[in-house]
Coordinates of C-alpha atoms in Angstrom, one line a residue:
Chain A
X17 CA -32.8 -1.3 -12.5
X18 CA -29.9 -0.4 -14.6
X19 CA -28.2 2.5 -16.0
X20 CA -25.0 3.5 -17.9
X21 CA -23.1 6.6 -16.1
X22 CA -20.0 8.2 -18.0
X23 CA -18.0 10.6 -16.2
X24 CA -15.9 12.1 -19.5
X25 CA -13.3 14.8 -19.9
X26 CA -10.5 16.6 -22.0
X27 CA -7.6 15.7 -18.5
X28 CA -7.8 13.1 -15.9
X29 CA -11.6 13.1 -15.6
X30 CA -11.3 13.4 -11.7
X31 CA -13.9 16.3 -11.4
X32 CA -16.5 14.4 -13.6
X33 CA -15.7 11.4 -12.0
X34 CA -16.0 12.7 -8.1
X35 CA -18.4 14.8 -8.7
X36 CA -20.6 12.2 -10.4
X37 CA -19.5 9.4 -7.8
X38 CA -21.0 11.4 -5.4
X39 CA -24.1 12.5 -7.2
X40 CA -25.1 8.8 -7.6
X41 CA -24.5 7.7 -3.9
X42 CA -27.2 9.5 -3.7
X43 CA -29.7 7.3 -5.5
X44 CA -29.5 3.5 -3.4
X45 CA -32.2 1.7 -5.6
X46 CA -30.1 2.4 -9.4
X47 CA -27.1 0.0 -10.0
X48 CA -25.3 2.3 -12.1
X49 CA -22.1 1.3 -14.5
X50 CA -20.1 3.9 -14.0
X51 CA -17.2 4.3 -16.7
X52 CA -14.7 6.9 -16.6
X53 CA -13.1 8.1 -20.4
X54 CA -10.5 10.9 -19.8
X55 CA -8.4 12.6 -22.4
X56 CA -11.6 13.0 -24.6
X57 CA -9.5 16.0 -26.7
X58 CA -10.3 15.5 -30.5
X59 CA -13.6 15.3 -31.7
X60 CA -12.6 12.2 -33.6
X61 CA -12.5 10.2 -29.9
X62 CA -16.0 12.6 -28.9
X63 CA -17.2 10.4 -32.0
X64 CA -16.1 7.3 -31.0
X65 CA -17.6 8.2 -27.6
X66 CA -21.0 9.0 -28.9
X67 CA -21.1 5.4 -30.2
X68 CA -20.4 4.0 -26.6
X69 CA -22.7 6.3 -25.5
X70 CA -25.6 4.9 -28.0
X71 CA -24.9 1.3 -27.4
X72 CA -25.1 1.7 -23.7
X73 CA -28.4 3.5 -24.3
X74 CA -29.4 0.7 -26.5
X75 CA -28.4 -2.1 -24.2
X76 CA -30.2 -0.5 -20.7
X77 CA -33.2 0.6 -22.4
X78 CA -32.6 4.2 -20.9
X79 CA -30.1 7.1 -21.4
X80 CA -26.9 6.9 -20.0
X81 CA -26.2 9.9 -17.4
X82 CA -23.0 11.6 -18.9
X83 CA -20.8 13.7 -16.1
X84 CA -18.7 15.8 -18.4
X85 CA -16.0 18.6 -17.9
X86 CA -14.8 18.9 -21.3
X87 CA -13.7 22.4 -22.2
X88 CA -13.5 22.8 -26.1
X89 CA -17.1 23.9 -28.0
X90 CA -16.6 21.7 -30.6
X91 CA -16.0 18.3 -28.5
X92 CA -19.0 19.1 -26.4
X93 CA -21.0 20.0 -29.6
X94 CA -19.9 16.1 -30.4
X95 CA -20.9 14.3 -27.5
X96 CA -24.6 16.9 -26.9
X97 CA -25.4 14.7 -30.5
X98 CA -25.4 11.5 -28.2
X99 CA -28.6 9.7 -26.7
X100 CA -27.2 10.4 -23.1
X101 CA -28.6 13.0 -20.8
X102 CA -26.0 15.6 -20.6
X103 CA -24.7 17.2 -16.8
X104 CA -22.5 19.8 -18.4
X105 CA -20.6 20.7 -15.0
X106 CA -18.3 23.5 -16.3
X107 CA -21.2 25.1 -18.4
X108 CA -23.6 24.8 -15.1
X109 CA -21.4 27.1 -12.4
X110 CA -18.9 28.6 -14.3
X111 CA -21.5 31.8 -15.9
X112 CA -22.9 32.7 -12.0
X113 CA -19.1 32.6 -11.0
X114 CA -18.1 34.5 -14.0
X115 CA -20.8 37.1 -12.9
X116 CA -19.6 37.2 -9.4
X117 CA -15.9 37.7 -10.1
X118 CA -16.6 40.0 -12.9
X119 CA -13.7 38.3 -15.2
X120 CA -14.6 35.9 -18.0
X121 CA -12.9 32.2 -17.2
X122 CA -10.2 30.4 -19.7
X123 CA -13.4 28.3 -20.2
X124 CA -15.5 30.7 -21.3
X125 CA -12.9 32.0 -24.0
X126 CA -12.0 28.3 -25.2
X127 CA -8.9 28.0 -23.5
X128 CA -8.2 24.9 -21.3
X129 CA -6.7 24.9 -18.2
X130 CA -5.5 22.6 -15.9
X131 CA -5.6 22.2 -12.3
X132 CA -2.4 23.2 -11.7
X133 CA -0.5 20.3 -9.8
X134 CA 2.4 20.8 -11.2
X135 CA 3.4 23.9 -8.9
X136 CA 2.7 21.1 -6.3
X137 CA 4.9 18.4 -7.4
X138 CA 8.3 18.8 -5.6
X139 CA 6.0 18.8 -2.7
X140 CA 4.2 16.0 -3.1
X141 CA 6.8 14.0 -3.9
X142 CA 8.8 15.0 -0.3
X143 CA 5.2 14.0 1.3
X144 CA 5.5 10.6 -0.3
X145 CA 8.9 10.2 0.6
X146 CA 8.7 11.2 4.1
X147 CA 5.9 8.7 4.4
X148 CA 8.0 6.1 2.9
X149 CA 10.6 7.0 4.8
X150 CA 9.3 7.0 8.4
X151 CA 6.4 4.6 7.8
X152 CA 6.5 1.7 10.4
X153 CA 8.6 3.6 12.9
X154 CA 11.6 2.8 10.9
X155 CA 13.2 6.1 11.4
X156 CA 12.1 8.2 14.2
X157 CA 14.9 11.6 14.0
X158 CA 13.1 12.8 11.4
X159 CA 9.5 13.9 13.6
X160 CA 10.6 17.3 14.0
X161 CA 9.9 17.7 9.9
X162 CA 6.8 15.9 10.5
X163 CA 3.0 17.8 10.2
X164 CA 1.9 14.5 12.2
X165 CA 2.5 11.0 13.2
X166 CA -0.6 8.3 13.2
X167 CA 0.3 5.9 16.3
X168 CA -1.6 2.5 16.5
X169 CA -1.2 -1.1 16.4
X170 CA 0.2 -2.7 13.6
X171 CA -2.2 -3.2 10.4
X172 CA -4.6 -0.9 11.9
X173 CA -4.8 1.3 8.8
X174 CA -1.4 4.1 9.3
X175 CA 0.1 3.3 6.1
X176 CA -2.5 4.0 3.7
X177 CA -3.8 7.0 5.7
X178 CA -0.2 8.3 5.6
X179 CA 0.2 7.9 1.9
X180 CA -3.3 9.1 1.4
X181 CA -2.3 12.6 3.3
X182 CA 0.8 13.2 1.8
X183 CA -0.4 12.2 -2.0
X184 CA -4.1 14.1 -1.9
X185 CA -2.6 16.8 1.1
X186 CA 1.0 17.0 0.7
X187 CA 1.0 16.2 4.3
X188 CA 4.0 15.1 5.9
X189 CA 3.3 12.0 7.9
X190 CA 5.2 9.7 9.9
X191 CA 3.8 6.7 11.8
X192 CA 4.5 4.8 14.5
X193 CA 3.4 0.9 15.3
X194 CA 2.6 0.2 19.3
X195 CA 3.9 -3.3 19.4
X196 CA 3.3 -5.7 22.7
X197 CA 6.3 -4.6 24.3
X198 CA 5.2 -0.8 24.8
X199 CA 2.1 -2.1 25.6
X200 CA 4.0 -4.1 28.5
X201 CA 5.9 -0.9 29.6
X202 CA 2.7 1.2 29.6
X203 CA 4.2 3.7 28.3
X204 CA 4.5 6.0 25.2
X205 CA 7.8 5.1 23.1
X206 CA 10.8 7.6 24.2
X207 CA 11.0 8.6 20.9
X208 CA 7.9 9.8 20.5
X209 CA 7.2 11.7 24.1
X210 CA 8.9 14.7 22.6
X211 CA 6.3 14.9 20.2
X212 CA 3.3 14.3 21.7
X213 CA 1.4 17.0 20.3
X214 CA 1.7 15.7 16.9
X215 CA 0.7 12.4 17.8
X216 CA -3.0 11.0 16.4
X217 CA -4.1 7.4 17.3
X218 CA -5.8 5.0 15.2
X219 CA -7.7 2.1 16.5
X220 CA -9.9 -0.4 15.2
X221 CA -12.4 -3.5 16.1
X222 CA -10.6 -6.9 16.9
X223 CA -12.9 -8.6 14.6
X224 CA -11.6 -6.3 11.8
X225 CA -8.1 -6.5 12.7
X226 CA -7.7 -10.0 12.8
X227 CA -9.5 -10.5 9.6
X228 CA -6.5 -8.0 8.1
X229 CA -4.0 -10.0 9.9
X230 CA -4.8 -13.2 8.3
X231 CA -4.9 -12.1 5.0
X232 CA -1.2 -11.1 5.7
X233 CA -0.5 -14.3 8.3
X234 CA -2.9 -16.7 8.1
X235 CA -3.3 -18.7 11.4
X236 CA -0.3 -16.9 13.3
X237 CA -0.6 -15.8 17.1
X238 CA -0.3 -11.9 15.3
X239 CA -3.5 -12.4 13.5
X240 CA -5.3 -13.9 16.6
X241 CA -8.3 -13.0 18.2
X242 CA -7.0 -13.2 21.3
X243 CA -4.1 -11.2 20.3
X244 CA -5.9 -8.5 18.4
X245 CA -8.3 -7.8 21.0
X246 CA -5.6 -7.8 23.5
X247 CA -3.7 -5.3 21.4
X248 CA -6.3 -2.9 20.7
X249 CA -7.7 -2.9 24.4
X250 CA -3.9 -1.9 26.1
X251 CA -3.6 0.9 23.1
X252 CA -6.9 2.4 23.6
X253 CA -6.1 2.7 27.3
X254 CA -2.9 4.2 26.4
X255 CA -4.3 7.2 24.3
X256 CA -6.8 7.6 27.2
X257 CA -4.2 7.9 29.5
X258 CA -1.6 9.8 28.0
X259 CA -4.6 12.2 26.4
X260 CA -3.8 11.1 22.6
X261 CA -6.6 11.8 20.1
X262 CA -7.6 9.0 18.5
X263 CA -10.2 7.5 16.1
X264 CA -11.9 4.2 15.2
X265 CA -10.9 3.5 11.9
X266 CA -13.5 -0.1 11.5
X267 CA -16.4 2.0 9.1
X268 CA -14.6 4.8 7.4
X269 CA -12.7 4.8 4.7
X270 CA -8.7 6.4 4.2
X271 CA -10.2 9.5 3.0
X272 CA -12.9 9.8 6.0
X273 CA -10.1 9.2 7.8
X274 CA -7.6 11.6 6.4
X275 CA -10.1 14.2 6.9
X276 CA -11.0 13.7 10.4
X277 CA -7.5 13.5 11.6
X278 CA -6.5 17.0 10.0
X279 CA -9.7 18.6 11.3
X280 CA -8.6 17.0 14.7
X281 CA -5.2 17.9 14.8
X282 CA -5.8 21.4 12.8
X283 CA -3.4 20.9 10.4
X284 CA -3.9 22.7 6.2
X285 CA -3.4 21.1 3.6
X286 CA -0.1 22.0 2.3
X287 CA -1.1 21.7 -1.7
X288 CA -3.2 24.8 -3.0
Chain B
X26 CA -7.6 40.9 -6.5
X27 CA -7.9 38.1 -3.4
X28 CA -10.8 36.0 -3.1
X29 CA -11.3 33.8 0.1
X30 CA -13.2 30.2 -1.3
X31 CA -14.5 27.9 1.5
X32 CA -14.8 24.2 0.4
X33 CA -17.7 23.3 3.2
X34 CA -19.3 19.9 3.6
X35 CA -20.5 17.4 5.9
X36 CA -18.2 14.5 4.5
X37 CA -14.6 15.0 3.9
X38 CA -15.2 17.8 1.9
X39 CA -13.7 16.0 -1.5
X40 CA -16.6 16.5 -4.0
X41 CA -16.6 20.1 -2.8
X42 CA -12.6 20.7 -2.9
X43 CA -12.1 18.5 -6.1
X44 CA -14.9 20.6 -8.4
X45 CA -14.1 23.9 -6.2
X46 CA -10.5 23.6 -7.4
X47 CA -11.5 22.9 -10.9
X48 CA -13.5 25.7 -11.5
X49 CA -11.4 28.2 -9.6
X50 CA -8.7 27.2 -11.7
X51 CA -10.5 28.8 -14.8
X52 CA -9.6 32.2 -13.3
X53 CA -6.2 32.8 -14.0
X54 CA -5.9 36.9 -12.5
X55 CA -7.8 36.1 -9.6
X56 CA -5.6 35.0 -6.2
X57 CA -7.8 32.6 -4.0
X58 CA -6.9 31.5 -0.4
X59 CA -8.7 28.3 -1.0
X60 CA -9.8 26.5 2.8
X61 CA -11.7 23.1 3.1
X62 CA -13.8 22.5 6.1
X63 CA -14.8 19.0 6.4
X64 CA -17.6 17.6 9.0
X65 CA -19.5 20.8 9.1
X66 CA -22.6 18.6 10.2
X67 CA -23.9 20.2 12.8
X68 CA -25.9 24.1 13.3
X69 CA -23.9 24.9 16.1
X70 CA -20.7 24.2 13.8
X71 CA -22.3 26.1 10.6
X72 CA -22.5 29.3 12.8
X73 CA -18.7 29.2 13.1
X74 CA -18.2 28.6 9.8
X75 CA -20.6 32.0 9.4
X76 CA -18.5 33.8 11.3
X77 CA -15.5 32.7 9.3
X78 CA -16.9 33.3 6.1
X79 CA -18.2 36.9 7.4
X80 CA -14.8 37.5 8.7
X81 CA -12.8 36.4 5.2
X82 CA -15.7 39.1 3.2
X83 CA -15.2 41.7 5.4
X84 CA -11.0 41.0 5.2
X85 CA -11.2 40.6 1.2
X86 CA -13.8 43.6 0.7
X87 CA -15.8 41.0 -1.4
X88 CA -17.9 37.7 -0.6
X89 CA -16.1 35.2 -0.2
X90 CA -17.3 31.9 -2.9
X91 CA -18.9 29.0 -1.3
X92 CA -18.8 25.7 -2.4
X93 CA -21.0 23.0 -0.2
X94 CA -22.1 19.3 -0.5
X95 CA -24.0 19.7 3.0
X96 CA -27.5 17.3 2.6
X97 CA -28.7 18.6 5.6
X98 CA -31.4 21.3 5.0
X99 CA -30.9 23.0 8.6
X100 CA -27.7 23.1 7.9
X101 CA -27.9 24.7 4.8
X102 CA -30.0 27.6 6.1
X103 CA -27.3 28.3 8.6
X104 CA -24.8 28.3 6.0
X105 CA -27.0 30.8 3.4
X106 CA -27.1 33.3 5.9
X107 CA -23.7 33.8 5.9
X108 CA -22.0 37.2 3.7
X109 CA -20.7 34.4 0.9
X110 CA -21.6 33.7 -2.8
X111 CA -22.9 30.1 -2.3
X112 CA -22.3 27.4 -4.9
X113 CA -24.8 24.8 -3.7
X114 CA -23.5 21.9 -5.4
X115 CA -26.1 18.7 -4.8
X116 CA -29.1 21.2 -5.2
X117 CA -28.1 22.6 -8.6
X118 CA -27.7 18.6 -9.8
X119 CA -29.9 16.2 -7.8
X120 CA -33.1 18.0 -8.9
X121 CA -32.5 17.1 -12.9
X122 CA -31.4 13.6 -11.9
X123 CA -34.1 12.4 -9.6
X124 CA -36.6 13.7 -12.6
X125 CA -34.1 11.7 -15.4
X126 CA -34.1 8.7 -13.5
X127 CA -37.3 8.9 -12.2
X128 CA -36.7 8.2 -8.9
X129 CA -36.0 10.4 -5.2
X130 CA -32.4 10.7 -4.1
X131 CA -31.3 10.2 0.2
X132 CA -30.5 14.3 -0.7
X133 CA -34.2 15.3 -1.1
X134 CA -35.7 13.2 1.3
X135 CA -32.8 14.4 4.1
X136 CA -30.9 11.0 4.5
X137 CA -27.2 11.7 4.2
X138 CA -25.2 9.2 2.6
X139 CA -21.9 8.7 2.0
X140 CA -20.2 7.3 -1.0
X141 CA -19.7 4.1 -0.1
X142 CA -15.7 3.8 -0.3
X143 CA -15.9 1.2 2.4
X144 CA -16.8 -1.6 0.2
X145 CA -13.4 -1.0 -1.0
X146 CA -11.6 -0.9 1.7
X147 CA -10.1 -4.5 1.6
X148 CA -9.7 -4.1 -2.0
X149 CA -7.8 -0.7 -1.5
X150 CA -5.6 -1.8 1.2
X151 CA -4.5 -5.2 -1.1
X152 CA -4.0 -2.7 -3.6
X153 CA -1.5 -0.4 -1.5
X154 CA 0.5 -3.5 -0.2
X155 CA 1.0 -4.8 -3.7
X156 CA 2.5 -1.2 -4.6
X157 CA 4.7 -1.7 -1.7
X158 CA 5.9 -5.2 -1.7
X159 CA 6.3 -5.2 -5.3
X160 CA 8.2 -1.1 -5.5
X161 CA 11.4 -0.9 -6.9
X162 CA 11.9 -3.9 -8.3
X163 CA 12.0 -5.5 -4.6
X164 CA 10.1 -8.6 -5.8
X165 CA 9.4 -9.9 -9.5
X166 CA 7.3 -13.3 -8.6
X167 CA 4.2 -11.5 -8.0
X168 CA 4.1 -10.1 -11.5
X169 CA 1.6 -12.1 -12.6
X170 CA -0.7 -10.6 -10.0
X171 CA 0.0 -7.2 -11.1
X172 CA -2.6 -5.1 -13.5
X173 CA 0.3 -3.2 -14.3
X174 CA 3.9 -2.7 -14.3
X175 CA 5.8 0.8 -14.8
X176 CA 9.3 0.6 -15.4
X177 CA 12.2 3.7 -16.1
X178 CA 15.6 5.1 -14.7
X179 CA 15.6 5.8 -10.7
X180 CA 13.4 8.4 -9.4
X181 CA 10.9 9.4 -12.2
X182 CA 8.4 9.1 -10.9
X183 CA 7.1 5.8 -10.7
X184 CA 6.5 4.8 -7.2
X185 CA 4.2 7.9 -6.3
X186 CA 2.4 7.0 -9.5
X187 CA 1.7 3.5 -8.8
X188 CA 0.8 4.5 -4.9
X189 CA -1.8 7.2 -6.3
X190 CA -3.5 4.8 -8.6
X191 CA -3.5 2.1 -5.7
X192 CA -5.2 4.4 -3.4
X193 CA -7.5 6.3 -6.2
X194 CA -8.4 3.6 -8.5
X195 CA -7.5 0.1 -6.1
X196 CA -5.4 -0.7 -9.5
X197 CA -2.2 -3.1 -8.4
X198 CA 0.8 -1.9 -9.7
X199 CA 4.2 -2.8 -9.7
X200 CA 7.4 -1.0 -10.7
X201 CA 11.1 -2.0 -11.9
X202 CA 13.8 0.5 -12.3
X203 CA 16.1 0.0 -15.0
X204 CA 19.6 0.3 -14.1
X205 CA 22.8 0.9 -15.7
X206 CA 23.4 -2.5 -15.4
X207 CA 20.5 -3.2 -17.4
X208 CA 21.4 -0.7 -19.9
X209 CA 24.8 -2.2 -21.4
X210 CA 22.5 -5.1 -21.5
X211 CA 21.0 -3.4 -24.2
X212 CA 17.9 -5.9 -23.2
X213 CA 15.1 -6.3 -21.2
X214 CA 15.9 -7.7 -17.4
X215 CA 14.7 -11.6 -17.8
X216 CA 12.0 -10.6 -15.1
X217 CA 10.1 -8.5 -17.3
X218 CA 10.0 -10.4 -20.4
X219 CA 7.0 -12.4 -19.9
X220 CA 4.9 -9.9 -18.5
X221 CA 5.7 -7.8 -21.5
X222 CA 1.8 -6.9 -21.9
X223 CA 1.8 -5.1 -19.0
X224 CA 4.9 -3.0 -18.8
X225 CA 4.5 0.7 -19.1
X226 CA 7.4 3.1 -19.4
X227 CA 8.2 6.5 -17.5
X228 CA 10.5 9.0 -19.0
X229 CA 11.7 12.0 -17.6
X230 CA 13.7 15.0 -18.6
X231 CA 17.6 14.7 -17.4
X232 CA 17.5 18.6 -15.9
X233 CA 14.2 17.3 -14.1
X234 CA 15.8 14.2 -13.1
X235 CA 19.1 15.7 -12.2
X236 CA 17.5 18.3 -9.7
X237 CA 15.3 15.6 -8.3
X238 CA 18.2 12.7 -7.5
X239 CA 20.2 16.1 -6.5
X240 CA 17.7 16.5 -3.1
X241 CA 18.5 13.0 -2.5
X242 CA 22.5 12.3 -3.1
X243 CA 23.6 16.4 -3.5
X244 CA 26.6 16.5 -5.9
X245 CA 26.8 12.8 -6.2
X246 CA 27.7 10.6 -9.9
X247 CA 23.7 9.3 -9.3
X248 CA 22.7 12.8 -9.3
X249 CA 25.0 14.3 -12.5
X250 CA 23.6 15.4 -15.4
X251 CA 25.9 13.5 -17.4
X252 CA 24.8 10.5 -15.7
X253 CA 21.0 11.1 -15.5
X254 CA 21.4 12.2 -19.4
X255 CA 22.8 9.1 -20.4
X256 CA 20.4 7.0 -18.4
X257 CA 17.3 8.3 -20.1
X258 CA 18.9 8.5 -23.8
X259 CA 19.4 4.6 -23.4
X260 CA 16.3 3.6 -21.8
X261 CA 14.3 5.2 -24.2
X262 CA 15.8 3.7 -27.3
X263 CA 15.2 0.4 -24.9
X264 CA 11.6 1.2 -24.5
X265 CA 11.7 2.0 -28.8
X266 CA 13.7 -1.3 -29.7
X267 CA 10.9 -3.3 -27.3
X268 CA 7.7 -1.5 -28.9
X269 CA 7.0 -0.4 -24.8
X270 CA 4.7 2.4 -24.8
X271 CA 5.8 5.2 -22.9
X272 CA 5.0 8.5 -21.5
X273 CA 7.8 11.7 -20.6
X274 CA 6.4 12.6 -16.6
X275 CA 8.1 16.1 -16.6
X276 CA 5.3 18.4 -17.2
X277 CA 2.2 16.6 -15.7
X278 CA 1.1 15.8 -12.0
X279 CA 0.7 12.2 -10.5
X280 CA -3.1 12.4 -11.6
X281 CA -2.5 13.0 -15.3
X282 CA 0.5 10.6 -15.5
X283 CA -1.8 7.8 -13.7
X284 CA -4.9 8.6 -15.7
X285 CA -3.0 9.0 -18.9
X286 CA -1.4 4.8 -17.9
X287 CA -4.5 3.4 -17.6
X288 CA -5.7 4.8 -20.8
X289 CA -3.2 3.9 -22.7
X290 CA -3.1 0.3 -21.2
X291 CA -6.7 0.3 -21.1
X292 CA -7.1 -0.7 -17.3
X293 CA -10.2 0.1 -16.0
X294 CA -10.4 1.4 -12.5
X295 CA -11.1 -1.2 -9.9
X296 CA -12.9 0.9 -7.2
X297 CA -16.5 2.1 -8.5

């Protein structure tokens, strides 16, 4: 079975579109097309909408599920004429919580608001430097500034995580590969024994890694089985012995990751 | 007026954060001390979190808001007896969509289940690595790979855009920066020409800029207003005498300049 799911908005569409991501996982049996229409502000594109809308309708033989955080009366007025069945997220919370804060919203009075990021932005864009910066061990005098550092064997995931953190978090993270000759030395890197509290490991399953490793080296000793496995069995014991916190990163994704490492290491995000 | 909000949830906590942000961010007078708790999955860890939230009411002299995705019903009930307004996210939706679609969700019948990111993963990571192989101009012969190319002076904001939409939307994006050298040119670098379809332009205010290249080279020619003036006065009559759309960054966040992009080059997100 299939069905047509819009996640639409006046801004980026992220709330509609996380919020109705989520909704959906729940329901395993639907194949949904899910299309996301942001920046829905006149009522001239709510039109053009409401023609999607329809045709989609049309074309599945059922209603298309419509995730919407649009704001303005008028534009919602536009797209409640559609033959979609509406989930009107603002409408649905923002009266009890209106209620229980005793103030009337910028929604509820017409005016839009936006999230806010921009406060954020210097911020952010430090995180995303500092990642850049000290990704892949390049530099290591900068841990001090660092809220963590994600130690592991090459490809195992630290990138991503660390870019993750610092773009969604404003985290400022640094990481570190274990390469064969630490492993040899059995031994934590000097430079990053000085910071062992802020160190958080990340491992994964040989099978996994060396499927990553080929798409990067196809058919190289790096992107061996042999290798992999070797790699990932030396750093394991490492974290064991030298008491690092780490994770297996093989089933979850850069966000379930993200997440578990700050609730492990009991860092806040830094963006409000 | 101070109001504690608790993102809860048994995930990362990103559904509950993303709409618990947006909807917060409707009450201007209100001051929130906003704190996600992610992984809450287990009673034992909900009384904590009762303890917290009973703490924070008793702190504030009001209950604090509570926004959860929890599945778990046990869970839940821990949660609900706690001193906070809760804002009970899958109940208030799932109930209107299983009877829409006509079918039960993992939520009612107690499964959890995540989103599903993981199907991604491969395509995420490609995504990231194209961002940062092909940032900054570093390499040009994998343009015709790319679903999109920004281009604009140093340092406005182009490579934490093309990282967020790499990691949020698995889109692979390159960027060039156009340099003075380019500039008495008057022309478009040779490397860009035949992707001309898929350029995109960044723009920035020269105060903006100037303050931004000013945390990176303090009181250097780079960083002068005169110079970051002159640099985004000629690249945007370059992006007007080549008919390249463009977009000014200053006043929005990563999220609006990416969403904003794809729009206007009508990309479609890659991860669904």
């Amino acid at each position: 079975m299939k069905r047509t799911a819009f996640f639409i908005s006046d801004g980026t569409g992220i709330t509609a579109e996380t919020l109705g991501q989520s909704l959906l996982a729940q329901f395993e049996n639907i194949n949904f097309v899910k299309l996301t229409r942001p920046y829905i502000d006149t009522e001239e594109k709510a039109r053009t909408m409401v023609q999607q809308i329809n045709a989609a309708a049309e074309s599945d033989g059922a209603r298309p599920i419509i995730f919407d955080t649009i704001v303005n009366r008028e534009i919602r007025a536009v797209l409640a004429h559609s033959n979609g069945f509406m989930i009107d997220i603002f409408s649905t919370f923002l009266s009890p919580l209106e209620q229980e804060l005793s103030s009337d919203s910028s929604y509820s009075v017409g005016k839009s608001h936006s999230i806010g990021h921009n406060a954020n932005y210097m911020e952010r864009i430090e995180a995303v430097n500092f990642a850049l910066d000290n990704d892949d061990g390049a530099r290591t005098h900068y841990y001090d500034k660092a809220d963590l550092i994600l130690v592991g064997v090459s490809r195992c995931g630290k990138t991503p995580t660390c870019l993750y953190m610092a773009l969604q978090y404003g985290i400022r993270a640094a990481n570190y590969p274990l390469t064969e000759e630490d492993m040899e030395r059995l031994q934590l890197p000097n430079a990053l024994k000085k910071h062992k509290h802020k160190l958080f490991g990340l491992t994964i399953d040989p099978d996994r890694l060396t499927a990553i490793r080929n798409e990067r080296k196809p058919n190289s000793r790096y992107a061996s089985f042999a290798q992999c496995e070797f790699e990932v069995r030396e750093v394991e014991n490492l974290f064991r012995r030298e008491n690092i916190a780490f994770l297996n990163s093989t089933h979850f994704s850069v966000e379930e990751i993200s997440a578990k490492v700050l609730v492990e290491r009991g860092v806040e995000r830094r963006l409000k």
